[in-house]
Amino acid sequence: MRKRNIYKDIVFLAIGCAAVFWSVQAVNFWFRQQAGYDIVLQSQSELTEDIVKEIGKIEGLYQFTPLLSCNVTVRLEEYTCETTLTGIDMQSFPLSWEAAQEEMVLGNTPFLYLGQEAFASFTDSNGNAPGKSRIEKWVEAFGELELTVVDESGRERGAKIGGILEKPASGVFMQQKQMQEIYGESAKATGGCAKVQGEQNAQKARELLSAAGFIAE
């Protein structure tokens, strides 16, 4: 009986495993090129129509939603936080929720959405940040908190928290439509959320936007 060549079997097995491996890699690569990627970009100045048109030329871009922003001071109990309030389209902006109110009636009361790390940015009159236990208490009872938002003109408005965000972990956000209604012309488009198809296109887009002076994440 002819003796089986075990070394040949090993070679064939290795070739078969390699073929399967590279087939899986090729499929994964194909899916990554079909997937959509979110790029959140920020500018130091207001976006003009010409800038938005140039952004629209990015290869693979299939949606661009401008983000509104205005500078505000948020007060919570004896703590304050000077921050940029960002108006977002809740349907298109990439969000991950830590917690959210189930029912909200939007009107003249601003509803804010805070990143889970945003509470740590508040300070008291001595410059001290709230303790861990205080922050945990705020997060647990976020829907009951009463805030005051002061805009750049000095106007004060009572505000509520509509939800706590896991992602973005920092920052203070507001539904864009409500922001336009409440803050009007003081809300400027200084950023946007770009949706790009394909991993390679997304990487190139980040590089182009960064080279143009944007913060692209």
Short mmCIF file of C-alpha atoms in Angstrom, two decimals:
data_model
loop_
_atom_site.label_atom_id
_atom_site.label_comp_id
_atom_site.label_asym_id
_atom_site.label_seq_id
_atom_site.Cartn_x
_atom_site.Cartn_y
_atom_site.Cartn_z
CA MET A 1 0.00 0.00 0.00
CA ARG A 2 1.32 3.38 -1.00
CA LYS A 3 2.34 5.50 1.97
CA ARG A 4 0.40 8.74 2.29
CA ASN A 5 2.45 11.95 1.91
CA ILE A 6 1.54 13.84 5.10
CA TYR A 7 3.62 16.85 4.09
CA LYS A 8 1.57 17.28 0.93
CA ASP A 9 -1.61 17.16 3.02
CA ILE A 10 -0.24 19.88 5.29
CA VAL A 11 0.60 22.05 2.28
CA PHE A 12 -2.90 21.62 0.81
CA LEU A 13 -4.48 22.34 4.20
CA ALA A 14 -2.41 25.50 4.58
CA ILE A 15 -3.36 26.66 1.07
CA GLY A 16 -7.03 25.98 1.81
CA CYS A 17 -6.90 27.92 5.09
CA ALA A 18 -5.16 30.83 3.39
CA ALA A 19 -7.79 30.87 0.64
CA VAL A 20 -10.60 30.96 3.21
CA PHE A 21 -8.81 33.69 5.19
CA TRP A 22 -8.32 35.96 2.17
CA SER A 23 -11.88 35.31 0.99
CA VAL A 24 -13.19 36.47 4.37
CA GLN A 25 -10.92 39.52 4.26
CA ALA A 26 -12.15 40.38 0.76
CA VAL A 27 -15.79 40.11 1.87
CA ASN A 28 -15.14 42.25 4.95
CA PHE A 29 -13.36 44.84 2.79
CA TRP A 30 -16.31 44.93 0.39
CA PHE A 31 -18.77 45.48 3.23
CA ARG A 32 -16.61 48.30 4.66
CA GLN A 33 -16.67 50.02 1.30
CA GLN A 34 -20.47 49.78 1.18
CA ALA A 35 -21.02 50.96 4.76
CA GLY A 36 -21.77 54.55 5.73
CA TYR A 37 -19.44 56.49 8.02
CA ASP A 38 -20.27 59.60 10.06
CA ILE A 39 -17.82 62.49 10.20
CA VAL A 40 -18.57 65.33 12.61
CA LEU A 41 -16.69 68.47 11.65
CA GLN A 42 -16.24 71.83 13.37
CA SER A 43 -14.98 75.15 12.06
CA GLN A 44 -13.78 78.29 13.83
CA SER A 45 -15.96 80.41 11.53
CA GLU A 46 -19.47 80.23 10.11
CA LEU A 47 -19.98 77.95 7.13
CA THR A 48 -20.81 79.80 3.92
CA GLU A 49 -22.74 78.43 0.94
CA ASP A 50 -19.48 78.15 -0.99
CA ILE A 51 -17.88 76.08 1.77
CA VAL A 52 -20.90 73.77 1.92
CA LYS A 53 -20.71 73.33 -1.87
CA GLU A 54 -17.03 72.37 -1.61
CA ILE A 55 -17.84 69.86 1.13
CA GLY A 56 -20.50 68.43 -1.18
CA LYS A 57 -17.77 67.51 -3.68
CA ILE A 58 -16.17 64.99 -1.28
CA GLU A 59 -16.05 61.57 -2.89
CA GLY A 60 -18.64 59.22 -1.42
CA LEU A 61 -20.56 61.98 0.40
CA TYR A 62 -24.29 61.27 0.32
CA GLN A 63 -25.55 63.58 3.09
CA PHE A 64 -24.35 66.72 4.87
CA THR A 65 -26.33 68.31 7.69
CA PRO A 66 -25.06 71.62 9.11
CA LEU A 67 -24.79 71.96 12.90
CA LEU A 68 -25.86 75.15 14.64
CA SER A 69 -24.04 76.55 17.65
CA CYS A 70 -24.04 79.48 20.05
CA ASN A 71 -22.14 80.29 23.21
CA VAL A 72 -24.12 80.02 26.45
CA THR A 73 -23.68 79.75 30.18
CA VAL A 74 -25.60 76.93 31.87
CA ARG A 75 -26.40 77.17 35.58
CA LEU A 76 -27.30 74.17 37.73
CA GLU A 77 -27.79 74.76 41.45
CA GLU A 78 -24.67 76.66 42.59
CA TYR A 79 -22.63 75.50 39.60
CA THR A 80 -22.12 77.09 36.16
CA CYS A 81 -20.64 75.97 32.85
CA GLU A 82 -19.63 78.19 29.94
CA THR A 83 -20.03 76.09 26.84
CA THR A 84 -21.00 75.94 23.19
CA LEU A 85 -24.58 74.79 22.71
CA THR A 86 -24.81 72.67 19.56
CA GLY A 87 -28.03 72.25 17.60
CA ILE A 88 -28.32 68.85 15.95
CA ASP A 89 -30.70 66.88 13.75
CA MET A 90 -31.61 64.02 16.08
CA GLN A 91 -32.32 61.71 13.13
CA SER A 92 -28.98 62.08 11.35
CA PHE A 93 -26.47 62.93 14.09
CA PRO A 94 -24.62 59.88 15.50
CA LEU A 95 -25.87 59.45 19.07
CA SER A 96 -25.69 56.74 21.73
CA TRP A 97 -28.03 57.19 24.68
CA GLU A 98 -27.21 56.63 28.32
CA ALA A 99 -30.75 57.65 29.31
CA ALA A 100 -33.57 59.72 27.81
CA GLN A 101 -36.98 61.02 28.76
CA GLU A 102 -39.74 59.01 27.13
CA GLU A 103 -42.11 61.94 26.61
CA MET A 104 -41.23 65.59 25.99
CA VAL A 105 -43.38 68.49 24.88
CA LEU A 106 -41.11 70.96 23.11
CA GLY A 107 -42.07 74.60 23.37
CA ASN A 108 -40.33 77.69 24.66
CA THR A 109 -38.46 75.70 27.30
CA PRO A 110 -35.06 74.58 25.94
CA PHE A 111 -34.48 70.84 26.25
CA LEU A 112 -30.79 70.03 26.51
CA TYR A 113 -28.96 66.77 25.90
CA LEU A 114 -25.75 66.44 27.89
CA GLY A 115 -22.83 64.12 27.25
CA GLN A 116 -22.26 61.92 30.29
CA GLU A 117 -19.00 63.76 31.05
CA ALA A 118 -20.50 67.25 30.69
CA PHE A 119 -21.44 67.57 34.38
CA ALA A 120 -17.75 67.46 35.30
CA SER A 121 -17.28 70.77 33.41
CA PHE A 122 -19.45 72.69 35.88
CA THR A 123 -17.73 74.72 38.59
CA ASP A 124 -18.86 76.69 41.63
CA SER A 125 -17.89 80.27 42.53
CA ASN A 126 -14.54 79.01 43.84
CA GLY A 127 -13.74 77.11 40.67
CA ASN A 128 -14.39 73.69 42.21
CA ALA A 129 -16.04 70.95 40.16
CA PRO A 130 -18.93 68.93 41.65
CA GLY A 131 -18.01 65.73 43.46
CA LYS A 132 -18.63 62.28 42.05
CA SER A 133 -21.62 61.66 44.32
CA ARG A 134 -23.23 64.96 43.27
CA ILE A 135 -22.79 64.09 39.58
CA GLU A 136 -24.24 60.61 40.11
CA LYS A 137 -27.25 62.20 41.82
CA TRP A 138 -27.74 64.59 38.89
CA VAL A 139 -27.51 61.80 36.31
CA GLU A 140 -29.97 59.63 38.22
CA ALA A 141 -32.54 62.45 38.48
CA PHE A 142 -31.70 64.29 35.23
CA GLY A 143 -35.34 64.66 34.20
CA GLU A 144 -36.16 66.58 37.39
CA LEU A 145 -33.27 69.05 37.24
CA GLU A 146 -33.99 72.74 36.72
CA LEU A 147 -31.33 74.57 34.69
CA THR A 148 -30.88 78.15 33.56
CA VAL A 149 -29.36 78.97 30.18
CA VAL A 150 -27.92 82.46 29.64
CA ASP A 151 -27.20 83.46 26.04
CA GLU A 152 -24.64 86.00 24.82
CA SER A 153 -27.16 88.85 25.08
CA GLY A 154 -27.65 88.06 28.76
CA ARG A 155 -31.18 86.68 28.40
CA GLU A 156 -31.99 83.89 30.83
CA ARG A 157 -34.24 80.91 30.09
CA GLY A 158 -35.26 78.01 32.27
CA ALA A 159 -34.25 74.68 30.75
CA LYS A 160 -34.69 70.95 31.25
CA ILE A 161 -32.55 67.93 30.38
CA GLY A 162 -34.07 65.64 27.77
CA GLY A 163 -31.41 62.96 27.96
CA ILE A 164 -27.87 61.89 28.83
CA LEU A 165 -25.61 60.83 25.97
CA GLU A 166 -23.06 58.04 26.10
CA LYS A 167 -21.74 59.32 22.77
CA PRO A 168 -20.70 62.08 22.31
CA ALA A 169 -19.52 61.83 25.90
CA SER A 170 -18.94 65.58 26.25
CA GLY A 171 -20.80 68.66 25.07
CA VAL A 172 -24.27 70.14 25.41
CA PHE A 173 -26.76 69.62 22.59
CA MET A 174 -30.24 70.71 21.57
CA GLN A 175 -32.65 69.78 18.81
CA GLN A 176 -31.81 71.99 15.87
CA LYS A 177 -35.39 73.02 15.09
CA GLN A 178 -36.01 74.17 18.66
CA MET A 179 -32.67 75.97 18.72
CA GLN A 180 -33.59 77.94 15.60
CA GLU A 181 -36.94 78.89 17.12
CA ILE A 182 -35.49 80.02 20.45
CA TYR A 183 -32.09 81.47 19.56
CA GLY A 184 -32.77 82.65 16.00
CA GLU A 185 -29.92 84.50 14.33
CA SER A 186 -27.53 84.00 17.23
CA ALA A 187 -27.36 80.31 16.25
CA LYS A 188 -24.66 80.02 13.57
CA ALA A 189 -23.72 77.06 11.37
CA THR A 190 -20.11 76.39 12.34
CA GLY A 191 -19.99 72.67 11.72
CA GLY A 192 -21.82 69.73 10.27
CA CYS A 193 -22.35 66.00 10.13
CA ALA A 194 -21.13 64.40 6.90
CA LYS A 195 -22.18 60.89 5.89
CA VAL A 196 -19.71 59.20 3.55
CA GLN A 197 -19.98 55.81 1.90
CA GLY A 198 -16.91 53.60 2.13
CA GLU A 199 -14.10 53.31 4.65
CA GLN A 200 -11.44 54.58 2.23
CA ASN A 201 -13.59 57.55 1.20
CA ALA A 202 -14.21 58.40 4.86
CA GLN A 203 -10.49 58.32 5.65
CA LYS A 204 -9.70 60.56 2.66
CA ALA A 205 -12.52 62.92 3.68
CA ARG A 206 -11.12 63.28 7.21
CA GLU A 207 -7.67 64.04 5.80
CA LEU A 208 -9.04 66.63 3.34
CA LEU A 209 -11.20 68.34 5.97
CA SER A 210 -8.36 68.42 8.49
CA ALA A 211 -6.02 69.92 5.87
CA ALA A 212 -8.69 72.59 5.20
CA GLY A 213 -8.67 73.64 8.86
CA PHE A 214 -11.67 71.69 10.14
CA ILE A 215 -11.75 69.52 13.23
CA ALA A 216 -13.01 66.24 11.76
CA GLU A 217 -13.90 63.33 14.03
#
